[in-house]
PDB file of C-alpha atoms in Angstrom:
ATOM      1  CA  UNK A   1     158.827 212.658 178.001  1.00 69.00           C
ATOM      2  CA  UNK A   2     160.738 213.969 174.701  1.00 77.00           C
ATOM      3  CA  UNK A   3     159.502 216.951 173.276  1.00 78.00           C
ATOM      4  CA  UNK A   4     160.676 217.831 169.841  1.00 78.00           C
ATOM      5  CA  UNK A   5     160.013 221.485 168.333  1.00 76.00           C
ATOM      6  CA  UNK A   6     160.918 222.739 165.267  1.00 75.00           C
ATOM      7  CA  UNK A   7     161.589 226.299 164.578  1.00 74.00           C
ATOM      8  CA  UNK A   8     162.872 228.414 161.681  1.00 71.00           C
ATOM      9  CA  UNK A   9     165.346 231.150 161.798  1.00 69.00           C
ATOM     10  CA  UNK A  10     164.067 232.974 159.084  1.00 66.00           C
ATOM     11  CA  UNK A  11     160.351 233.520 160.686  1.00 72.00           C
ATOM     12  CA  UNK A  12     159.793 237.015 162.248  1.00 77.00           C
ATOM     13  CA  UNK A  13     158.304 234.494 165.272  1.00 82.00           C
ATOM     14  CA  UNK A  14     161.661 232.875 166.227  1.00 80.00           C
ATOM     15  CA  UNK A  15     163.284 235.755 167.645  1.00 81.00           C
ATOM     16  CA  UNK A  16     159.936 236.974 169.157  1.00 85.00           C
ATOM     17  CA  UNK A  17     159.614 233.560 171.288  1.00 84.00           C
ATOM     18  CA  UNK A  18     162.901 233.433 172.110  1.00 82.00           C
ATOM     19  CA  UNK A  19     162.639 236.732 174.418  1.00 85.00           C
ATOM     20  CA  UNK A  20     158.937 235.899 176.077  1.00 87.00           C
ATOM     21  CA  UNK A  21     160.272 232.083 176.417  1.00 85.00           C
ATOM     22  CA  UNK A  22     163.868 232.283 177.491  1.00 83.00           C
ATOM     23  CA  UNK A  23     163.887 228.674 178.310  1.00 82.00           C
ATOM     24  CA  UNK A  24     163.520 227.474 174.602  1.00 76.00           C
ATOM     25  CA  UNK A  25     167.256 229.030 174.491  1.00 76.00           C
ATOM     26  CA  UNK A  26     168.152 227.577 177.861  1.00 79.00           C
ATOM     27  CA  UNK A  27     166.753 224.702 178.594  1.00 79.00           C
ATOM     28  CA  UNK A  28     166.673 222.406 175.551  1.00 77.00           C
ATOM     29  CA  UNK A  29     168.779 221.027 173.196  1.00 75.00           C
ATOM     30  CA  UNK A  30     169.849 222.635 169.688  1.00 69.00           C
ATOM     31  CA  UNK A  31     169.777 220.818 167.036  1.00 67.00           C
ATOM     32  CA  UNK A  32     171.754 223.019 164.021  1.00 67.00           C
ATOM     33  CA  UNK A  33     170.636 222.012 160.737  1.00 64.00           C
ATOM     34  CA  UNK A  34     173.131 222.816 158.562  1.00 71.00           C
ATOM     35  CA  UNK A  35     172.857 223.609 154.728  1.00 75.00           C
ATOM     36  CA  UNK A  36     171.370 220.739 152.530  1.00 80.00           C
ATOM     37  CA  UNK A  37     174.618 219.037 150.361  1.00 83.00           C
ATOM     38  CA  UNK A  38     174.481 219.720 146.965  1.00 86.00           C
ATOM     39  CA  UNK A  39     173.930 215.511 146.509  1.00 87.00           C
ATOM     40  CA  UNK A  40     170.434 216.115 148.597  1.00 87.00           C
ATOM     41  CA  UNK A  41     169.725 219.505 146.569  1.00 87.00           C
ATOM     42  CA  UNK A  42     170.403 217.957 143.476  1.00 87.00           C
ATOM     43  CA  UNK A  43     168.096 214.395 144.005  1.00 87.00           C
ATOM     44  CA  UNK A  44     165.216 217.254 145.439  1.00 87.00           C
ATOM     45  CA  UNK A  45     165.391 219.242 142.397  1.00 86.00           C
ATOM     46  CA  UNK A  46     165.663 215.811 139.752  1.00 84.00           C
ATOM     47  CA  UNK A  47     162.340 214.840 141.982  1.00 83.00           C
ATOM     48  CA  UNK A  48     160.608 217.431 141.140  1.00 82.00           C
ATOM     49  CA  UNK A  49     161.998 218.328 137.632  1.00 81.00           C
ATOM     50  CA  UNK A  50     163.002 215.128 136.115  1.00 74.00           C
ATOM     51  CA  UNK A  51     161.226 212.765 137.905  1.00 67.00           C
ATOM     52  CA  UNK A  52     157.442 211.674 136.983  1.00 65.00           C
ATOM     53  CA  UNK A  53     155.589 214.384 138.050  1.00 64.00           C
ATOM     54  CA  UNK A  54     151.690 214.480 137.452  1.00 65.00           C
ATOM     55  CA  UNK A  55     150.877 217.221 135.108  1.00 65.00           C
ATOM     56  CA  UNK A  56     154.702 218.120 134.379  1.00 72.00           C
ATOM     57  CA  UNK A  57     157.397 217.489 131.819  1.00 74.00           C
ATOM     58  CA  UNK A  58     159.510 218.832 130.336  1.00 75.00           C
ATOM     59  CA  UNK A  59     159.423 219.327 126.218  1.00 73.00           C
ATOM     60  CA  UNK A  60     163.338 219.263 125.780  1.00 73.00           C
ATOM     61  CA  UNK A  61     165.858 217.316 124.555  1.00 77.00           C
ATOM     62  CA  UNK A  62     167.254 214.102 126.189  1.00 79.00           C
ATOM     63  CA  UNK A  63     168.882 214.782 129.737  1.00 79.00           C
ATOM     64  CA  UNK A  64     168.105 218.549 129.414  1.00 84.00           C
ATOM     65  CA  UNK A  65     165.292 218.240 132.351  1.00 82.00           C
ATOM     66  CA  UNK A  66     168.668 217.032 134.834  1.00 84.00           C
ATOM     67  CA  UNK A  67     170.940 219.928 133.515  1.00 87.00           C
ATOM     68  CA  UNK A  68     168.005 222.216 134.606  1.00 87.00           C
ATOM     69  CA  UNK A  69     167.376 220.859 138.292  1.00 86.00           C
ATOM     70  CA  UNK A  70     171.574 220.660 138.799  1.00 89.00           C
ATOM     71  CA  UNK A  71     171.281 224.247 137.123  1.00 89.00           C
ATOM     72  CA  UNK A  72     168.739 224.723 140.167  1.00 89.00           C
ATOM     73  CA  UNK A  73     170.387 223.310 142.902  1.00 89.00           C
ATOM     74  CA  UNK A  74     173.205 225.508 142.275  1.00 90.00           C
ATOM     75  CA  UNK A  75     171.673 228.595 141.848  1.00 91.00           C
ATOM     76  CA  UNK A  76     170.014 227.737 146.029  1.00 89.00           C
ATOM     77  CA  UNK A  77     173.372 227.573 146.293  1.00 87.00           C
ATOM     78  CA  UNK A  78     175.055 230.700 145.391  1.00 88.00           C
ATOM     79  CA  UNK A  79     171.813 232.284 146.790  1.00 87.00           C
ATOM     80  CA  UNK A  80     173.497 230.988 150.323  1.00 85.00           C
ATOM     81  CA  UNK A  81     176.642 232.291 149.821  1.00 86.00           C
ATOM     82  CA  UNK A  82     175.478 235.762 148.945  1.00 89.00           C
ATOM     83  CA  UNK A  83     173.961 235.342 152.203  1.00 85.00           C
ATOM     84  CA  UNK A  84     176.846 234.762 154.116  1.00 85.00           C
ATOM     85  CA  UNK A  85     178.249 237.589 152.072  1.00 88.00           C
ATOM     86  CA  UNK A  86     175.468 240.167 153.019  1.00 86.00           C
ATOM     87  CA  UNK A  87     176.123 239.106 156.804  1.00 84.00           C
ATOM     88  CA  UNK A  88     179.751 239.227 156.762  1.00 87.00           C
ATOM     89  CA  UNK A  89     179.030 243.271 154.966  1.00 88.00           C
ATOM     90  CA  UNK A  90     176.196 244.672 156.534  1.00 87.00           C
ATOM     91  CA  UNK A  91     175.965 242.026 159.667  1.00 84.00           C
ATOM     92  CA  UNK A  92     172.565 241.532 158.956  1.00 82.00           C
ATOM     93  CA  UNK A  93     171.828 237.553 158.447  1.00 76.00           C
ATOM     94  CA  UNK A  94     169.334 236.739 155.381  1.00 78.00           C
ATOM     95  CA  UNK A  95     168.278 232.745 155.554  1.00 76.00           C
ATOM     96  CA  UNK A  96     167.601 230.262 152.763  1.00 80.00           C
ATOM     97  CA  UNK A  97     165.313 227.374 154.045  1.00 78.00           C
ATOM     98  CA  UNK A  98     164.396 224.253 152.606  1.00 80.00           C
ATOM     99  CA  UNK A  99     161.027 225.769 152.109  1.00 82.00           C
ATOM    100  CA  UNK A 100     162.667 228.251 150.202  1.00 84.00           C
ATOM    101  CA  UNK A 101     164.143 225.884 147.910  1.00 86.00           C
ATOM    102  CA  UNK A 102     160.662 224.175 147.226  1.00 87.00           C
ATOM    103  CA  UNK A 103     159.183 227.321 146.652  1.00 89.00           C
ATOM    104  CA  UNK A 104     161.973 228.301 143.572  1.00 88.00           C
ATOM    105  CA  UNK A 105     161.387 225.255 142.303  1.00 89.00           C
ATOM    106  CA  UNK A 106     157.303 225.687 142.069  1.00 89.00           C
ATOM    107  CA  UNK A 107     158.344 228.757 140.773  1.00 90.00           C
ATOM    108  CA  UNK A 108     160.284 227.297 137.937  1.00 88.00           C
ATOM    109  CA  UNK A 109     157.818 225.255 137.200  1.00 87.00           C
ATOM    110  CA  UNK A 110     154.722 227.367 136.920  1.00 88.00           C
ATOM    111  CA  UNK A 111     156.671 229.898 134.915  1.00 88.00           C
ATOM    112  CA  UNK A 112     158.241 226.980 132.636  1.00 86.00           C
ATOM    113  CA  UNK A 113     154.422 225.895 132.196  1.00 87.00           C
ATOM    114  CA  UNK A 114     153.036 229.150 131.286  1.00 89.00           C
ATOM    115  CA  UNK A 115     155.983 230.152 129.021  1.00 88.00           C
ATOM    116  CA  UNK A 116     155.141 226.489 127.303  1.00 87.00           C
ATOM    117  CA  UNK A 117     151.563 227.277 127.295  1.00 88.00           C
ATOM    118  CA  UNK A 118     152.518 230.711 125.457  1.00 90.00           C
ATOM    119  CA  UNK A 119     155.057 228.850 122.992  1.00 89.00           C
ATOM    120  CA  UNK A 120     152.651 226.119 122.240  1.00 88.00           C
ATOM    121  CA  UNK A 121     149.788 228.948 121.374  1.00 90.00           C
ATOM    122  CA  UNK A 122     152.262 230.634 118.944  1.00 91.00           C
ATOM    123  CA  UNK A 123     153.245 227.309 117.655  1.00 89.00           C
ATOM    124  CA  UNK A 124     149.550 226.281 116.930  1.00 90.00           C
ATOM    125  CA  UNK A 125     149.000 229.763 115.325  1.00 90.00           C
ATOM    126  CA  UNK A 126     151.987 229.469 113.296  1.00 91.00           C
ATOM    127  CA  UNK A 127     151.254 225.752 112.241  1.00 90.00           C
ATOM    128  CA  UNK A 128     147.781 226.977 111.392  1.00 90.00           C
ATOM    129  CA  UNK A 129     148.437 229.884 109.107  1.00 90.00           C
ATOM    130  CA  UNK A 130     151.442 227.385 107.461  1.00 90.00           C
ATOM    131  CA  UNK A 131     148.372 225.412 106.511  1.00 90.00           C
ATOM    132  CA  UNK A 132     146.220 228.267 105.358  1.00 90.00           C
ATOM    133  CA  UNK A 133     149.323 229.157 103.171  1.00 90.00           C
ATOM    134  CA  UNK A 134     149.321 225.842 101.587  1.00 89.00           C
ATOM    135  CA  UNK A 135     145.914 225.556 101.228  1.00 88.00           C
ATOM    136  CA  UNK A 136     145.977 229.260  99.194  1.00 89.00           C
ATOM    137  CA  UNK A 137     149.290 228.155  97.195  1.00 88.00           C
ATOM    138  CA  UNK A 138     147.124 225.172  96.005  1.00 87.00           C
ATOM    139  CA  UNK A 139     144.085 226.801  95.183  1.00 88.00           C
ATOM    140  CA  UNK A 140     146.245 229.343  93.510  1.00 89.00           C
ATOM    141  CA  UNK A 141     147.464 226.619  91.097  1.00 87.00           C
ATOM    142  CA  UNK A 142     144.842 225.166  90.575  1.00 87.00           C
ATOM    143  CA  UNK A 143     143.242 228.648  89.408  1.00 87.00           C
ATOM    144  CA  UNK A 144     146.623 229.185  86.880  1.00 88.00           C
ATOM    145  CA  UNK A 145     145.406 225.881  85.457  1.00 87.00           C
ATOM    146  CA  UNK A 146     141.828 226.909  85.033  1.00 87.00           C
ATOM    147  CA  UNK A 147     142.592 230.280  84.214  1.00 88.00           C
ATOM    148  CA  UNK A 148     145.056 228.671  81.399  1.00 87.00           C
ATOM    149  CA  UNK A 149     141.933 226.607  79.815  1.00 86.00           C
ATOM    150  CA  UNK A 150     139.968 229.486  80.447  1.00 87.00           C
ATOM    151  CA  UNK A 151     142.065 231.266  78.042  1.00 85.00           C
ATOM    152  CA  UNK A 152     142.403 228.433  75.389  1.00 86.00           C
ATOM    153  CA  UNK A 153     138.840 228.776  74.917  1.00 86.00           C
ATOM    154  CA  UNK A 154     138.947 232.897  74.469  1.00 88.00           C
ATOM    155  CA  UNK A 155     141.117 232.620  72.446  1.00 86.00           C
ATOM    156  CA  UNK A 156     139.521 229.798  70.226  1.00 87.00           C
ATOM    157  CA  UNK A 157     136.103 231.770  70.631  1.00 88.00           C
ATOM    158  CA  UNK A 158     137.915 234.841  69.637  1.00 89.00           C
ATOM    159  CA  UNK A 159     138.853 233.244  66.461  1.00 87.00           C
ATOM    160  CA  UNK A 160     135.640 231.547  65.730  1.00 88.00           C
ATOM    161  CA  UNK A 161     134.013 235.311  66.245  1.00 90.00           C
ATOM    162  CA  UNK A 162     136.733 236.695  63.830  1.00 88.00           C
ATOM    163  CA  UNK A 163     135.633 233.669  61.236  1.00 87.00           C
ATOM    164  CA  UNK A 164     132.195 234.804  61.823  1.00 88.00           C
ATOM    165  CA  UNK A 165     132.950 238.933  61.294  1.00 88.00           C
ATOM    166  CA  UNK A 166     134.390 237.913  58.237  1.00 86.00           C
ATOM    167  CA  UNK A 167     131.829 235.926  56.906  1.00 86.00           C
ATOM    168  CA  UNK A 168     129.622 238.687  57.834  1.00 87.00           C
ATOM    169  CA  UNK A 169     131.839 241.175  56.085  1.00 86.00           C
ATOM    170  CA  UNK A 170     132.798 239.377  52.841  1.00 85.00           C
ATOM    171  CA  UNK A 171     128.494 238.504  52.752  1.00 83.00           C
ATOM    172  CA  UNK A 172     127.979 241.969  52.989  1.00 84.00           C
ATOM    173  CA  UNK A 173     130.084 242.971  50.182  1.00 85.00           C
ATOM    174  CA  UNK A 174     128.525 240.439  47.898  1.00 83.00           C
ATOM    175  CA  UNK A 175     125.217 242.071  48.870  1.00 81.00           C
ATOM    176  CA  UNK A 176     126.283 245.371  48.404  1.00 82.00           C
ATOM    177  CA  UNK A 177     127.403 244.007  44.730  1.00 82.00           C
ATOM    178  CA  UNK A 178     123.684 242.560  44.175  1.00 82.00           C
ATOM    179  CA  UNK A 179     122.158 245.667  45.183  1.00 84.00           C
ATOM    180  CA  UNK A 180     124.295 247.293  42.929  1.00 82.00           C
ATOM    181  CA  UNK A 181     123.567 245.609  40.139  1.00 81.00           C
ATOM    182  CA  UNK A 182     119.634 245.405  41.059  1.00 82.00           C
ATOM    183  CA  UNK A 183     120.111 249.509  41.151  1.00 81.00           C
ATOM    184  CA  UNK A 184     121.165 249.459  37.717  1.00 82.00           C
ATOM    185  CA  UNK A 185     118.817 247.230  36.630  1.00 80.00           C
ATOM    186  CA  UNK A 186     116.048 249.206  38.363  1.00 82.00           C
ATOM    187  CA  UNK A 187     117.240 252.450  36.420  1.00 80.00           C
ATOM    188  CA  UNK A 188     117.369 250.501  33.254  1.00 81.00           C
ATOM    189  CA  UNK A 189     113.774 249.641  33.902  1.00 81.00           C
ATOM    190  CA  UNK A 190     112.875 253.135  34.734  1.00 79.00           C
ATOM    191  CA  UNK A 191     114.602 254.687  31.836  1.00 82.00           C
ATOM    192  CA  UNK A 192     112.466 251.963  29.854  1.00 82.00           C
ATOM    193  CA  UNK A 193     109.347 252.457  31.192  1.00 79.00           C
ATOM    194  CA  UNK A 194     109.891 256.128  30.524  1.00 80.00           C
ATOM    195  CA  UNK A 195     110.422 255.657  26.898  1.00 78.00           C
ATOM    196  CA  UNK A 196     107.463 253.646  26.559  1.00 79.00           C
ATOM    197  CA  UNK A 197     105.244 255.972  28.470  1.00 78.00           C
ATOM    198  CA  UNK A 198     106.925 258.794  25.805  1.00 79.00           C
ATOM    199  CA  UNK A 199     105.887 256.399  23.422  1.00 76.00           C
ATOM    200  CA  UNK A 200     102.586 256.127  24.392  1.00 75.00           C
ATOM    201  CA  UNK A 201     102.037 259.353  24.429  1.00 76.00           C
ATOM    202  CA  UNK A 202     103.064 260.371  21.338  1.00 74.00           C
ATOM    203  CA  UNK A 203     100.780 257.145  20.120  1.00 74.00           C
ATOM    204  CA  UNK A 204      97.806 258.693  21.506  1.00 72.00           C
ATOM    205  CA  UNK A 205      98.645 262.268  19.693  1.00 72.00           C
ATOM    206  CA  UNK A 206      98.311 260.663  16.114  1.00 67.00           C
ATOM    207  CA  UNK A 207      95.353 258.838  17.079  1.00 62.00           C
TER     208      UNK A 207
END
């Protein structure tokens, strides 16, 4: 009977079992897995980056989705060396698991879809008021043009009016002549009338 167990250094648990349960130390064989090659961190992080991923990809240019999972792969790491730093300071060991590495590379890639979701928002709102923009500049010009045969026609009704207030002026004057002259005429007929009412007058005297 083989019994294989699995166990992680970096869970509060390990050390914990390894005191009640001696014989997990003792009795079995270790099995040291050392730290993943940068060849398996790199085809992990491609998977999940640059490979066809449901609901994922990338909006970049051509081979920028493999620069960014190498770019990951290396930053796991330099995150182990600083650990191996930190122990070799403070003798204190910090561990990096494969687990760990998975979860960075979630974490990449909800933050890389939010901060897409964000950027494609302010893209649509910018592409939007672009078109608003356009739509005033042409309803602008197109009010400049109406506005320009608007005035054409004040200005040609402006005339016509002054054509008319002329008219109306120089008729006036000629009226103002004609009741002039029918003024005069009127006092000549008063001034005659009143000679031949004198006239009759005097008639009446001598008869």
């Amino acid at each position: 009977l083989h019994i294989v167990l699995s166990f992680s250094p970096a869970n509060t648990k390990f050390a914990e079992r390894a005191r009640k349960f001696p014989g997990l130390i003792n009795c079995t064989n270790i099995d040291w897995f050392l730290p993943w090659p940068m060849d398996a961190l790199k085809d992990v992080s491609n998977k999940f980056i640059a490979g066809e991923q449901k609901g994922f990809k990338m909006e970049a240019s051509e081979g920028m989705d493999l620069k960014v999972a190498t770019f990951i792969a290396n930053v796991h790491n330099l995150i182990t060396d600083s650990c191996n730093d930190y122990y070799d300071q403070f003798r204190r060991r910090v561990f990096v698991t494969p687990k760990s590495y998975l979860s960075f590379i979630m974490f990449y890639k909800a933050k890389y879809m939010e901060k897409l979701k964000e950027i494609s928002k302010k893209e649509s709102d910018v592409t939007l008021g672009l078109e608003k923009l356009a739509e005033a500049e042409t309803s602008v010009e197109g009010l400049k043009k109406e506005l320009a045969v608007k005035g054409k026609e004040v200005a040609q009704a402006k005339r016509e009016t002054e054509e008319v207030v002329r008219r109306v002026n120089e008729g006036q004057k000629k009226a103002d002549v004609k009741m002039a002259a029918a003024a005069e005429v009127q006092d000549s007929a008063n001034a005659t009338a009143q000679g031949i009412e004198k006239e009759k007058k005097a008639a009446n005297k001598l008869l």
